Coordinates of C-alpha atoms and ligand atoms in Angstrom, one line a residue:
M1 CA 78.9 -32.1 126.8
P2 CA 81.1 -29.4 128.3
G3 CA 84.4 -28.9 126.4
G4 CA 83.3 -31.5 123.8
P5 CA 83.3 -30.8 120.2
S6 CA 80.2 -29.1 118.9
L7 CA 78.6 -30.7 116.0
G8 CA 76.0 -28.0 115.6
R9 CA 78.3 -24.9 115.7
P10 CA 76.6 -21.9 114.1
G11 CA 77.7 -21.1 110.6
A12 CA 78.9 -24.6 109.8
K13 CA 78.8 -24.9 106.0
N14 CA 77.6 -28.4 105.7
S15 CA 73.9 -28.9 106.3
L16 CA 74.5 -32.1 108.2
A17 CA 76.5 -30.2 110.9
G18 CA 74.2 -27.2 110.7
R19 CA 71.2 -28.9 112.3
I20 CA 70.8 -27.8 115.9
S21 CA 69.7 -31.2 117.1
D22 CA 72.9 -33.0 116.0
D23 CA 74.3 -32.0 119.4
I24 CA 71.6 -33.9 121.2
V25 CA 71.9 -36.8 118.8
A26 CA 75.6 -37.0 119.6
S27 CA 75.2 -36.8 123.3
V28 CA 72.4 -39.5 123.4
K29 CA 74.6 -41.7 121.2
R30 CA 77.6 -41.3 123.4
A31 CA 75.6 -42.0 126.6
A32 CA 74.0 -45.2 125.1
D33 CA 75.6 -48.6 124.9
I34 CA 74.3 -50.4 121.9
V35 CA 74.6 -53.8 123.6
E36 CA 72.6 -52.6 126.6
I37 CA 69.9 -51.1 124.4
I38 CA 69.5 -54.0 122.0
S39 CA 69.4 -56.4 125.0
R40 CA 66.1 -54.8 125.9
Y41 CA 64.6 -56.2 122.7
V42 CA 66.5 -59.4 121.9
T43 CA 68.6 -62.0 123.9
L44 CA 72.2 -61.4 123.1
K45 CA 74.9 -64.1 123.6
K46 CA 78.6 -63.2 123.9
A47 CA 80.7 -64.6 121.1
G48 CA 84.3 -63.4 121.3
K49 CA 84.5 -59.7 120.9
T50 CA 80.9 -59.4 119.6
F51 CA 77.4 -60.5 120.6
K52 CA 75.2 -62.8 118.6
A53 CA 71.4 -63.2 118.5
L54 CA 68.6 -64.5 116.4
C55 CA 67.7 -61.6 114.1
P56 CA 64.6 -59.8 115.2
F57 CA 64.0 -58.6 111.6
H58 CA 63.8 -61.9 109.8
A59 CA 63.0 -65.4 110.7
E60 CA 66.0 -67.6 111.3
K61 CA 67.1 -70.6 113.4
T62 CA 70.8 -69.9 113.6
P63 CA 72.0 -66.5 114.7
S64 CA 73.3 -64.2 112.0
F65 CA 72.6 -61.0 113.8
I66 CA 75.8 -59.5 115.5
V67 CA 76.3 -56.5 117.7
N68 CA 79.8 -55.0 117.9
P69 CA 80.3 -53.1 121.2
E70 CA 83.6 -51.7 120.1
R71 CA 82.2 -50.2 117.0
Q72 CA 78.7 -49.6 118.5
M73 CA 77.0 -51.0 115.5
F74 CA 74.9 -54.0 114.5
K75 CA 74.5 -56.1 111.4
C76 CA 72.5 -59.0 110.3
F77 CA 74.3 -61.2 107.7
G78 CA 71.0 -62.9 106.9
C79 CA 68.7 -60.0 105.9
G80 CA 71.3 -57.2 105.5
K81 CA 69.8 -54.9 108.1
G82 CA 72.5 -52.9 110.0
G83 CA 73.4 -49.6 111.6
D84 CA 73.7 -47.8 114.9
V85 CA 71.7 -47.8 118.0
F86 CA 69.1 -45.4 116.6
S87 CA 68.6 -47.4 113.3
F88 CA 68.0 -50.5 115.5
V89 CA 65.4 -48.9 117.7
A90 CA 63.7 -47.1 114.7
E91 CA 63.4 -50.4 112.8
H92 CA 62.3 -52.5 115.8
E93 CA 59.8 -50.0 117.2
R94 CA 58.6 -49.0 113.7
V95 CA 59.3 -45.4 114.5
D96 CA 61.3 -42.8 112.6
F97 CA 64.8 -41.5 113.5
L98 CA 63.6 -38.7 115.8
E99 CA 61.4 -41.0 117.9
A100 CA 64.2 -43.5 118.1
V101 CA 66.5 -40.8 119.6
R102 CA 63.8 -40.0 122.1
I103 CA 63.4 -43.6 123.1
V104 CA 67.2 -44.2 123.5
G105 CA 67.5 -40.8 125.3
S106 CA 64.9 -41.7 127.9
A107 CA 66.6 -45.1 128.3
V108 CA 70.0 -43.6 129.1
G109 CA 68.7 -40.5 131.0
V110 CA 69.7 -37.9 128.4
A111 CA 66.9 -35.3 128.1
V112 CA 65.6 -34.8 124.6
P113 CA 63.7 -31.6 124.8
D114 CA 60.3 -31.3 123.1
G115 CA 60.4 -29.8 119.7
F116 CA 64.1 -30.4 119.4
E117 CA 63.6 -31.0 115.8
R118 CA 61.2 -28.7 114.0
R119 CA 60.8 -30.6 110.8
G120 CA 57.6 -32.6 109.9
G121 CA 56.0 -35.2 112.0
V122 CA 56.9 -33.8 115.4
A123 CA 53.3 -33.6 116.6
S124 CA 52.8 -37.3 116.2
H125 CA 56.0 -38.2 118.1
Q126 CA 54.9 -35.9 120.9
L127 CA 51.5 -37.4 120.9
K128 CA 52.9 -40.9 121.2
G129 CA 55.0 -39.9 124.1
R130 CA 51.9 -38.3 125.8
L131 CA 49.9 -41.5 125.1
Y132 CA 52.4 -43.7 126.9
E133 CA 52.2 -41.3 129.8
L134 CA 48.4 -41.3 129.7
H135 CA 48.2 -45.1 129.6
A136 CA 50.6 -45.4 132.5
W137 CA 48.6 -42.9 134.5
A138 CA 45.3 -44.6 133.6
A139 CA 46.7 -48.0 134.7
R140 CA 47.7 -46.6 138.1
H141 CA 44.3 -44.9 138.3
Y142 CA 42.3 -48.1 137.6
A143 CA 44.6 -50.2 139.9
R144 CA 44.1 -47.8 142.8
L145 CA 40.3 -48.0 142.3
F146 CA 40.4 -51.8 142.2
A147 CA 42.4 -51.9 145.5
E148 CA 40.5 -49.2 147.4
A149 CA 37.2 -48.1 146.0
P150 CA 34.1 -49.4 147.9
E151 CA 32.4 -49.6 144.5
A152 CA 35.1 -52.0 143.2
A153 CA 34.1 -54.6 145.8
R154 CA 32.2 -56.6 143.1
A155 CA 35.3 -56.6 140.9
R156 CA 37.5 -57.8 143.8
D157 CA 34.8 -60.5 144.6
Y158 CA 34.7 -61.6 141.0
M159 CA 38.5 -62.0 140.7
A160 CA 38.6 -63.7 144.1
A161 CA 35.8 -66.1 143.0
R162 CA 38.0 -67.0 140.0
H163 CA 40.8 -67.9 142.5
F164 CA 43.3 -65.1 141.6
D165 CA 45.5 -64.2 144.6
K166 CA 46.6 -60.8 145.6
E167 CA 50.1 -61.1 144.3
T168 CA 48.9 -62.0 140.8
L169 CA 46.4 -59.1 140.7
E170 CA 49.1 -56.6 141.8
A171 CA 51.8 -58.0 139.6
W172 CA 49.6 -57.7 136.5
G173 CA 48.2 -54.3 137.6
I174 CA 44.5 -55.5 137.5
G175 CA 42.2 -52.5 137.8
Y176 CA 38.7 -51.3 138.0
A177 CA 36.9 -48.7 135.8
A178 CA 34.2 -46.9 137.8
D179 CA 30.6 -47.4 136.7
S180 CA 30.3 -43.8 135.5
W181 CA 30.2 -41.9 132.2
E182 CA 32.8 -39.3 133.0
A183 CA 34.9 -40.5 136.0
L184 CA 38.0 -41.4 134.0
G185 CA 37.8 -38.4 131.7
R186 CA 37.5 -35.9 134.6
A187 CA 40.4 -37.5 136.6
A188 CA 42.6 -37.4 133.5
K189 CA 41.8 -33.7 132.8
A190 CA 42.7 -33.0 136.4
A191 CA 46.0 -34.8 135.8
K192 CA 46.6 -32.3 132.9
F193 CA 45.8 -34.6 129.9
T194 CA 43.9 -32.9 127.1
D195 CA 40.7 -33.9 125.3
A196 CA 42.7 -34.6 122.1
E197 CA 45.0 -37.0 124.0
L198 CA 42.2 -38.7 125.7
V199 CA 40.3 -39.3 122.4
A200 CA 43.5 -40.5 120.7
S201 CA 44.0 -43.0 123.5
G202 CA 40.5 -44.4 123.0
L203 CA 39.9 -44.1 126.7
V204 CA 37.1 -41.6 126.1
I205 CA 34.7 -41.4 123.1
E206 CA 33.4 -38.2 121.6
R207 CA 29.6 -37.8 122.1
E208 CA 27.7 -37.9 118.8
G209 CA 25.8 -34.8 117.9
K210 CA 26.7 -32.8 121.0
A211 CA 29.7 -31.5 122.8
G212 CA 31.6 -33.6 125.3
Y213 CA 33.1 -37.0 125.8
Y214 CA 32.3 -40.2 127.8
D215 CA 34.4 -43.0 129.2
R216 CA 34.8 -46.1 127.1
F217 CA 35.3 -48.5 130.0
R218 CA 32.6 -48.3 132.7
G219 CA 32.1 -50.8 135.6
R220 CA 34.6 -53.2 134.3
V221 CA 37.6 -55.2 135.6
M222 CA 40.6 -53.7 133.8
F223 CA 43.5 -55.7 132.3
P224 CA 46.4 -53.4 131.3
I225 CA 47.9 -54.5 128.0
R226 CA 51.7 -54.0 127.7
D227 CA 54.2 -54.1 124.9
V228 CA 57.2 -56.3 125.1
Q229 CA 59.1 -53.6 127.0
G230 CA 56.4 -53.5 129.6
R231 CA 54.8 -50.1 128.6
V232 CA 51.0 -50.0 128.9
I233 CA 49.6 -49.5 125.4
G234 CA 45.9 -50.4 125.9
F235 CA 43.4 -52.1 128.1
G236 CA 41.0 -55.0 128.1
G237 CA 37.9 -54.6 130.2
R238 CA 35.6 -57.4 131.5
T239 CA 32.0 -56.7 132.3
L240 CA 30.6 -57.5 135.8
T241 CA 27.1 -57.8 134.5
D242 CA 25.6 -60.1 131.9
S243 CA 23.9 -57.4 129.9
E244 CA 26.8 -56.1 127.7
V245 CA 29.8 -57.2 125.7
K246 CA 31.8 -59.6 127.8
Y247 CA 35.2 -58.2 126.9
L248 CA 35.9 -54.8 125.5
N249 CA 39.4 -53.8 124.2
S250 CA 41.0 -50.5 123.5
P251 CA 40.5 -49.5 119.8
E252 CA 43.4 -49.4 117.4
T253 CA 45.6 -46.4 118.4
P254 CA 49.0 -45.0 117.5
L255 CA 50.3 -47.3 120.4
F256 CA 48.0 -50.3 120.1
S257 CA 47.1 -52.9 117.5
K258 CA 45.5 -56.0 118.7
S259 CA 46.6 -58.1 115.7
R260 CA 50.3 -57.4 116.6
C261 CA 50.1 -57.8 120.3
L262 CA 50.1 -60.7 122.7
Y263 CA 48.9 -60.2 126.2
G264 CA 51.5 -61.0 128.9
L265 CA 54.5 -61.3 126.5
D266 CA 56.4 -58.7 128.6
R267 CA 56.1 -61.0 131.6
A268 CA 56.5 -64.3 129.7
R269 CA 59.4 -63.3 127.5
E270 CA 62.2 -64.6 129.7
A271 CA 60.6 -68.0 130.2
V272 CA 59.6 -68.3 126.6
V273 CA 63.2 -67.5 125.4
E274 CA 64.7 -69.9 127.9
G275 CA 62.5 -72.8 126.8
R276 CA 62.1 -71.7 123.2
R277 CA 58.4 -72.5 123.6
I278 CA 55.3 -70.4 124.0
L279 CA 51.8 -71.2 125.2
I280 CA 49.1 -69.1 123.5
T281 CA 45.7 -69.0 125.2
E282 CA 42.6 -67.1 124.2
G283 CA 41.8 -65.2 127.3
Y284 CA 43.3 -62.7 129.8
T285 CA 42.4 -64.9 132.8
D286 CA 43.9 -68.0 131.1
A287 CA 47.3 -66.3 130.8
L288 CA 47.0 -64.9 134.3
M289 CA 46.2 -68.2 135.9
C290 CA 49.0 -70.0 134.0
H291 CA 51.5 -67.5 135.5
Q292 CA 49.9 -67.8 139.0
K293 CA 50.4 -71.6 138.7
G294 CA 54.0 -71.2 137.7
I295 CA 53.5 -71.7 133.9
K296 CA 55.4 -68.6 133.0
W297 CA 55.6 -69.1 129.2
A298 CA 51.9 -68.3 128.7
V299 CA 50.4 -65.4 126.8
A300 CA 47.0 -64.6 125.4
T301 CA 45.5 -63.3 122.1
L302 CA 43.3 -60.2 122.5
G303 CA 40.0 -61.5 121.3
T304 CA 41.3 -61.9 117.7
A305 CA 42.4 -64.7 115.5
L306 CA 46.2 -65.2 115.3
T307 CA 47.7 -63.1 112.5
R308 CA 50.9 -63.4 110.5
D309 CA 52.2 -60.5 112.6
H310 CA 51.6 -62.6 115.7
V311 CA 53.5 -65.5 114.1
A312 CA 56.5 -63.2 113.2
L313 CA 56.5 -61.9 116.8
V314 CA 56.4 -65.5 118.2
R315 CA 59.2 -66.7 115.9
R316 CA 61.6 -64.2 117.5
Y317 CA 61.4 -66.0 120.8
A318 CA 60.2 -69.6 120.3
D319 CA 60.5 -72.7 118.1
R320 CA 57.5 -74.5 119.6
V321 CA 54.0 -73.0 119.9
V322 CA 51.3 -74.6 122.0
L323 CA 47.8 -73.3 121.0
L324 CA 45.3 -73.5 123.7
F325 CA 41.8 -73.1 122.3
D326 CA 38.5 -73.4 124.0
A327 CA 37.3 -77.0 123.4
D328 CA 34.2 -76.2 121.4
A329 CA 33.2 -75.5 117.8
A330 CA 35.0 -72.2 117.9
G331 CA 38.0 -74.2 118.8
E332 CA 37.7 -76.2 115.5
A333 CA 37.4 -72.9 113.5
A334 CA 40.4 -71.7 115.4
V335 CA 42.4 -74.7 114.2
D336 CA 41.6 -73.8 110.6
R337 CA 42.4 -70.2 111.1
S338 CA 45.7 -71.0 112.8
L339 CA 46.7 -73.3 110.0
E340 CA 46.3 -70.4 107.6
V341 CA 49.0 -68.4 109.4
F342 CA 51.2 -71.2 110.8
A343 CA 51.2 -73.6 107.8
D344 CA 54.3 -72.1 106.3
A345 CA 55.9 -70.7 109.5
D346 CA 58.4 -73.6 110.1
L347 CA 57.4 -73.8 113.7
D348 CA 56.5 -76.8 115.8
V349 CA 52.8 -76.1 116.5
R350 CA 50.9 -78.2 119.0
V351 CA 47.2 -78.3 120.1
P352 CA 46.4 -80.0 123.4
A353 CA 43.0 -81.5 124.2
L354 CA 41.1 -80.1 127.1
T355 CA 37.8 -81.3 128.6
P356 CA 35.0 -79.9 126.4
G357 CA 33.2 -77.0 128.0
M358 CA 35.9 -76.3 130.5
D359 CA 38.1 -73.3 130.0
P360 CA 41.9 -73.4 130.7
C361 CA 41.6 -71.1 133.7
D362 CA 38.9 -73.3 135.3
F363 CA 40.9 -76.4 134.5
L364 CA 44.0 -75.1 136.2
V365 CA 42.0 -74.2 139.3
A366 CA 40.2 -77.5 139.4
E367 CA 43.0 -79.8 138.5
G368 CA 46.2 -77.9 139.3
A369 CA 49.4 -77.4 137.2
E370 CA 50.6 -81.0 136.9
P371 CA 47.6 -82.5 135.0
F372 CA 47.5 -79.3 132.9
L373 CA 51.2 -79.6 132.0
A374 CA 50.6 -83.3 131.2
R375 CA 47.9 -82.3 128.7
L376 CA 50.3 -79.8 127.2
D377 CA 53.0 -82.5 126.9
A378 CA 50.6 -84.8 125.2
A379 CA 49.5 -82.1 122.7
R380 CA 49.2 -83.2 119.1
D381 CA 50.7 -81.7 116.1
L382 CA 48.5 -79.0 114.5
F383 CA 48.5 -80.9 111.1
E384 CA 47.5 -84.1 112.8
V385 CA 44.6 -82.4 114.5
K386 CA 43.6 -80.8 111.1
L387 CA 43.7 -84.3 109.5
D388 CA 41.3 -85.6 112.2
L389 CA 39.0 -82.6 111.6
A390 CA 39.0 -83.1 107.8
C391 CA 38.2 -86.8 108.2
R392 CA 35.4 -86.0 110.6
R393 CA 33.8 -83.4 108.4
H394 CA 33.4 -85.7 105.4
D395 CA 31.8 -89.1 104.9
M396 CA 34.8 -91.4 104.9
T397 CA 32.7 -94.4 103.9
T398 CA 32.4 -93.0 100.3
S399 CA 35.1 -92.4 97.8
N400 CA 33.8 -88.8 97.2
G401 CA 33.9 -88.0 100.9
R402 CA 37.5 -89.4 101.1
A403 CA 38.6 -87.4 98.1
R404 CA 37.2 -84.2 99.7
A405 CA 38.9 -84.9 103.0
L406 CA 42.1 -85.5 101.1
D407 CA 41.8 -82.2 99.2
E408 CA 40.9 -80.2 102.4
F409 CA 44.1 -81.4 104.1
L410 CA 46.3 -81.2 101.0
G411 CA 45.0 -77.6 100.4
I412 CA 46.8 -76.7 103.7
L413 CA 50.0 -78.5 102.8
A414 CA 50.1 -76.8 99.4
Q415 CA 50.8 -73.5 101.2
I416 CA 54.1 -74.8 102.6
G417 CA 57.1 -73.5 100.8
N418 CA 59.4 -76.4 101.9
V419 CA 58.4 -79.2 99.4
A420 CA 60.1 -81.9 101.5
R421 CA 58.3 -80.9 104.6
A422 CA 54.9 -80.8 102.8
D423 CA 55.7 -84.3 101.4
L424 CA 56.5 -85.7 104.8
L425 CA 53.3 -84.2 106.3
S426 CA 51.3 -85.8 103.5
W427 CA 52.1 -89.4 104.4
P428 CA 49.6 -89.9 107.2
V429 CA 46.8 -88.7 104.9
A430 CA 47.6 -91.4 102.4
E431 CA 47.1 -94.0 105.0
R432 CA 43.9 -92.4 106.4
V433 CA 42.1 -92.2 103.1
G434 CA 43.6 -95.4 101.7
V435 CA 45.5 -94.2 98.6
E436 CA 49.1 -94.6 97.4
R437 CA 51.7 -92.0 98.5
E438 CA 52.5 -91.3 94.9
V439 CA 48.9 -90.4 94.2
V440 CA 48.9 -88.0 97.2
R441 CA 52.1 -86.5 96.0
A442 CA 50.7 -85.9 92.5
R443 CA 47.6 -84.3 94.0
L444 CA 49.6 -82.1 96.3
A445 CA 51.7 -80.9 93.3
A446 CA 48.5 -80.1 91.4
L447 CA 47.2 -78.0 94.3
R448 CA 50.5 -76.3 95.0
R449 CA 50.4 -72.6 94.2
P450 CA 52.6 -71.7 91.2
K451 CA 54.5 -69.2 93.3
R452 CA 55.0 -68.4 96.9
R453 CA 53.1 -65.5 98.2
A454 CA 54.9 -62.2 97.6
G455 CA 56.1 -60.3 100.6
D456 CA 56.9 -63.4 102.7
G457 CA 60.4 -63.4 104.1
P458 CA 63.4 -61.2 103.5
A459 CA 64.2 -62.5 100.1
A460 CA 61.1 -60.9 98.7
Q461 CA 62.3 -57.4 99.5
P462 CA 63.6 -55.4 96.5
K463 CA 67.3 -55.4 96.3
A464 CA 69.1 -52.1 96.1
P465 CA 71.4 -51.7 93.1
P466 CA 75.0 -52.7 93.9
L467 CA 77.4 -50.0 95.0
D468 CA 80.1 -48.7 92.7
P469 CA 83.0 -50.9 93.6
V470 CA 85.9 -48.4 93.5
E471 CA 83.9 -45.7 95.3
H472 CA 82.9 -48.3 97.8
R473 CA 86.6 -49.2 98.4
I474 CA 87.4 -45.5 98.9
L475 CA 84.7 -45.2 101.5
R476 CA 86.0 -48.3 103.2
C477 CA 89.5 -46.8 103.4
V478 CA 88.1 -43.6 104.9
L479 CA 85.9 -45.4 107.5
A480 CA 88.5 -48.0 108.4
S481 CA 91.3 -45.5 108.9
G482 CA 89.0 -42.9 110.4
E483 CA 91.4 -40.2 109.2
L484 CA 92.0 -40.2 105.4
V485 CA 89.4 -37.6 104.5
P486 CA 92.1 -35.0 103.6
C487 CA 93.8 -37.5 101.3
V488 CA 90.6 -37.9 99.3
L489 CA 89.8 -34.2 99.1
A490 CA 93.4 -33.5 98.0
R491 CA 92.8 -35.4 94.8
V492 CA 89.1 -35.5 93.9
G493 CA 86.0 -33.6 94.8
L494 CA 82.8 -35.2 96.3
E495 CA 81.0 -34.4 93.0
D496 CA 83.4 -36.9 91.3
F497 CA 81.6 -39.7 93.2
Q498 CA 78.8 -41.0 91.0
D499 CA 77.0 -43.3 93.5
G500 CA 74.7 -40.9 95.4
R501 CA 74.7 -43.2 98.5
I502 CA 78.5 -43.1 98.7
R503 CA 78.6 -39.4 98.1
R504 CA 76.1 -38.7 100.9
I505 CA 78.1 -40.8 103.3
L506 CA 81.3 -39.1 102.3
E507 CA 79.7 -35.7 102.8
G508 CA 78.9 -36.9 106.3
C509 CA 82.5 -38.0 106.8
V510 CA 83.9 -34.7 105.6
S511 CA 81.5 -32.9 108.0
L512 CA 82.4 -35.1 111.0
Y513 CA 86.1 -34.9 110.2
D514 CA 85.8 -31.1 110.0
Q515 CA 84.4 -31.1 113.5
E516 CA 86.4 -33.8 115.3
S517 CA 89.4 -34.6 113.1
A518 CA 88.3 -38.2 113.3
I519 CA 85.3 -40.3 112.2
D520 CA 83.3 -42.4 114.6
P521 CA 81.3 -44.7 112.3
A522 CA 78.4 -45.1 114.7
L523 CA 78.1 -41.4 115.1
L524 CA 78.3 -40.9 111.4
S525 CA 75.5 -43.5 110.9
A526 CA 73.4 -41.6 113.4
M527 CA 74.0 -38.3 111.7
L528 CA 73.1 -39.8 108.3
R529 CA 69.5 -40.6 109.4
E530 CA 68.9 -42.9 106.5
P531 CA 68.5 -46.7 107.2
E532 CA 70.0 -47.6 103.8
L533 CA 73.1 -45.5 104.4
S534 CA 73.5 -46.7 108.0
A535 CA 73.4 -50.3 106.7
I536 CA 76.2 -49.5 104.2
V537 CA 78.3 -48.0 107.0
A538 CA 77.7 -51.0 109.3
D539 CA 78.5 -53.4 106.5
I540 CA 81.9 -51.8 105.9
V541 CA 82.8 -51.2 109.5
L542 CA 81.9 -54.7 110.8
E543 CA 83.4 -56.7 108.0
T544 CA 86.7 -54.8 107.6
G545 CA 89.8 -56.0 109.4
A546 CA 93.3 -54.4 109.3
G547 CA 94.8 -53.1 106.1
N548 CA 97.1 -50.6 104.5
W549 CA 94.4 -48.1 104.0
E550 CA 96.5 -45.3 102.7
R551 CA 98.1 -47.3 99.9
E552 CA 94.8 -48.8 98.9
L553 CA 93.2 -45.4 98.9
Q554 CA 95.8 -44.0 96.6
E555 CA 95.3 -46.9 94.2
C556 CA 91.5 -46.4 94.2
L557 CA 91.9 -42.6 93.7
D558 CA 94.2 -43.4 90.7
R559 CA 91.3 -45.3 89.2
L560 CA 88.7 -42.7 90.1
E561 CA 90.9 -40.0 88.5
A562 CA 91.4 -42.1 85.4
R563 CA 87.6 -42.5 85.1
K564 CA 87.2 -38.8 85.5
R565 CA 89.7 -38.1 82.7
R566 CA 88.0 -40.6 80.4
D567 CA 84.6 -39.2 81.1
E568 CA 85.8 -35.7 80.4
Y569 CA 87.5 -36.7 77.2
R570 CA 84.4 -38.5 76.0
R571 CA 82.2 -35.5 76.8
L572 CA 84.5 -33.1 74.8
R573 CA 84.7 -35.5 71.9
E574 CA 80.9 -35.7 71.7
Q575 CA 80.7 -31.9 71.9
A576 CA 83.2 -31.6 69.1
A577 CA 81.6 -34.2 66.8
G578 CA 81.2 -32.5 63.5
A579 CA 83.8 -29.8 64.3
D580 CA 86.8 -29.2 62.1
P581 CA 90.0 -31.4 62.4
Q582 CA 92.0 -28.5 63.9
A583 CA 89.6 -28.1 66.8
L584 CA 89.6 -31.9 67.4
A585 CA 93.4 -31.9 67.6
A586 CA 93.3 -29.1 70.1
I587 CA 90.9 -31.0 72.3
Q588 CA 93.0 -34.1 72.1
E589 CA 96.0 -32.1 73.1
L590 CA 94.2 -30.7 76.1
H591 CA 93.2 -34.2 77.1
R592 CA 96.8 -35.4 76.9
R593 CA 98.1 -32.5 79.0
R594 CA 95.5 -33.1 81.7
A595 CA 96.5 -36.7 81.7
G596 CA 100.1 -35.6 82.4
R597 CA 101.7 -36.9 79.2
P598 CA 104.0 -34.9 76.8
P599 CA 102.5 -33.3 73.7
R600 CA 103.0 -35.1 70.4
E601 CA 102.2 -34.6 66.8
P602 CA 98.5 -34.3 65.9
A603 CA 97.1 -37.7 66.0
R604 CA 94.9 -39.4 63.4
E605 CA 92.8 -41.3 65.9
L606 CA 91.2 -40.3 69.1
V607 CA 91.0 -43.5 71.0
P608 CA 92.5 -43.4 74.5
Q609 CA 95.8 -45.2 74.6
E610 CA 98.3 -46.7 77.0
G611 CA 97.6 -44.3 79.9
E612 CA 94.0 -45.3 80.0
Q613 CA 94.6 -48.9 81.1
G614 CA 93.2 -48.0 84.5
A615 CA 90.0 -46.8 83.0
D616 CA 89.4 -50.0 81.1
A617 CA 90.2 -52.1 84.1
Y618 CA 87.7 -50.0 86.0
D619 CA 85.0 -50.8 83.4
A620 CA 85.7 -54.5 83.8
G621 CA 85.5 -54.2 87.6
Ligands
ZN1 ZN1 68.1 -60.4 109.8

């Protein structure tokens, strides 16, 4: 930043400006366009001067998430999240501020040197960065083996026998892990990765009871697992013999959690968003074959049941979910498990019927895409499928059996927060078991949980206490004008602000103004490094139009000063309680002088009078 203002000049009084890394934060922030960065995570639509999207931080059907390119800030009017480009990335990636700076820096090509910030937690950020590099390297290593190694012929044969073509295998980076205990570990060491990094990645395992490590994946077809941004974060490996576990996944690592990840979502995302629908299969090869056959909205779970995290992930991109289970007993159990997480998700969930014993990949190969898509179109509602299952499980010829089937089904509906939706869904069961709708309704009410599960949805989050209204207005004047810092400091001190959040933001304003003679709210937000403060700044900046800020500021400062006088007066009066009348009179006189009024004869009472109107009004406000 040659010639630019230095935010980290040596000897700066304020700690905010004194941090060496603020220079880097500022240059990354200036190089990054918030619209471009956020577009990597969510689909933005232009709406006048701003961009709109479905909020990635809470579930919603109409967009209340806006990005303002002029201000370089974002704000969700649904859940209240807001801030600058770094707060967005930190929140979305579940990383802290420093890692967010790193991510944005690498996206815009501004180098963020290692150890640029020496405070706690650096090691783990560096480790994460190294793990991304290690996984990318390993994916290339496995893919090269798959394509070239003579030993990998059986892997190539296996995939060819399953009718995968070369383009698909290359596009998905399908690889091969050598049938050896140390091949990967040795190659990684030669590529300058450390034992600690290899163990943390889960690619090698420490030997028990003796020194050394061995490769986790041996003699397997390797499926790289990527995050939504396309970075490799783990692997799934399929055996080529019958003697071991069929599929082996990476363990939970700092990068990878199988309960939060959907295989292929990086490649499927565009098609999913376009059609607002997602096809969730249970196997790597199912997702792969769907894409090969042009069904680009398919993903796969990673050998785990669907979780609430999966549902939250899916809701960002789709309104309809098609669940493709293997058509066997495990499929029935899967319906029950899916209902547990989807019942209250307000998503249209469908379950298609496939020929028993035939997996989706084989079906696609045998029948082609058209019959497959026809099955998907004919898919039945998840609740309907559940009702069938409940009726099949119980003896519907007896009243006991019918009552049990009723309770099994209503037990699911009782989890739905939307009473009307639960009621509508209960109608078919009334017909199936042969009871009146009113009876079903009463039974449903009895089974309904007294309260919705805590922690669901944004409303369950604890609310921060409201901001002091006058102090908030002062901050708004400063941010909206970008230049009124000296006016504030001319009349009050920062210590006169009682709301700690406002005070910390104003400290940042003073520091920035000191450096640049202006306040860029997005830069301020980045410097503050606290999500709560960033959200307050975004709130003010994105909701404020034009105004006479100087006049409003003077009004607010009048009220702040009045409050200050009143507080001082009360304090003195409390201290003087019990003192002699002469001392009280002296204190009162002092107070009157400070308030700028002429002296008068010693008073009999000590209640603030006409001049304190502002203070009273302040209390009411
Ligand atoms: Zn939101």
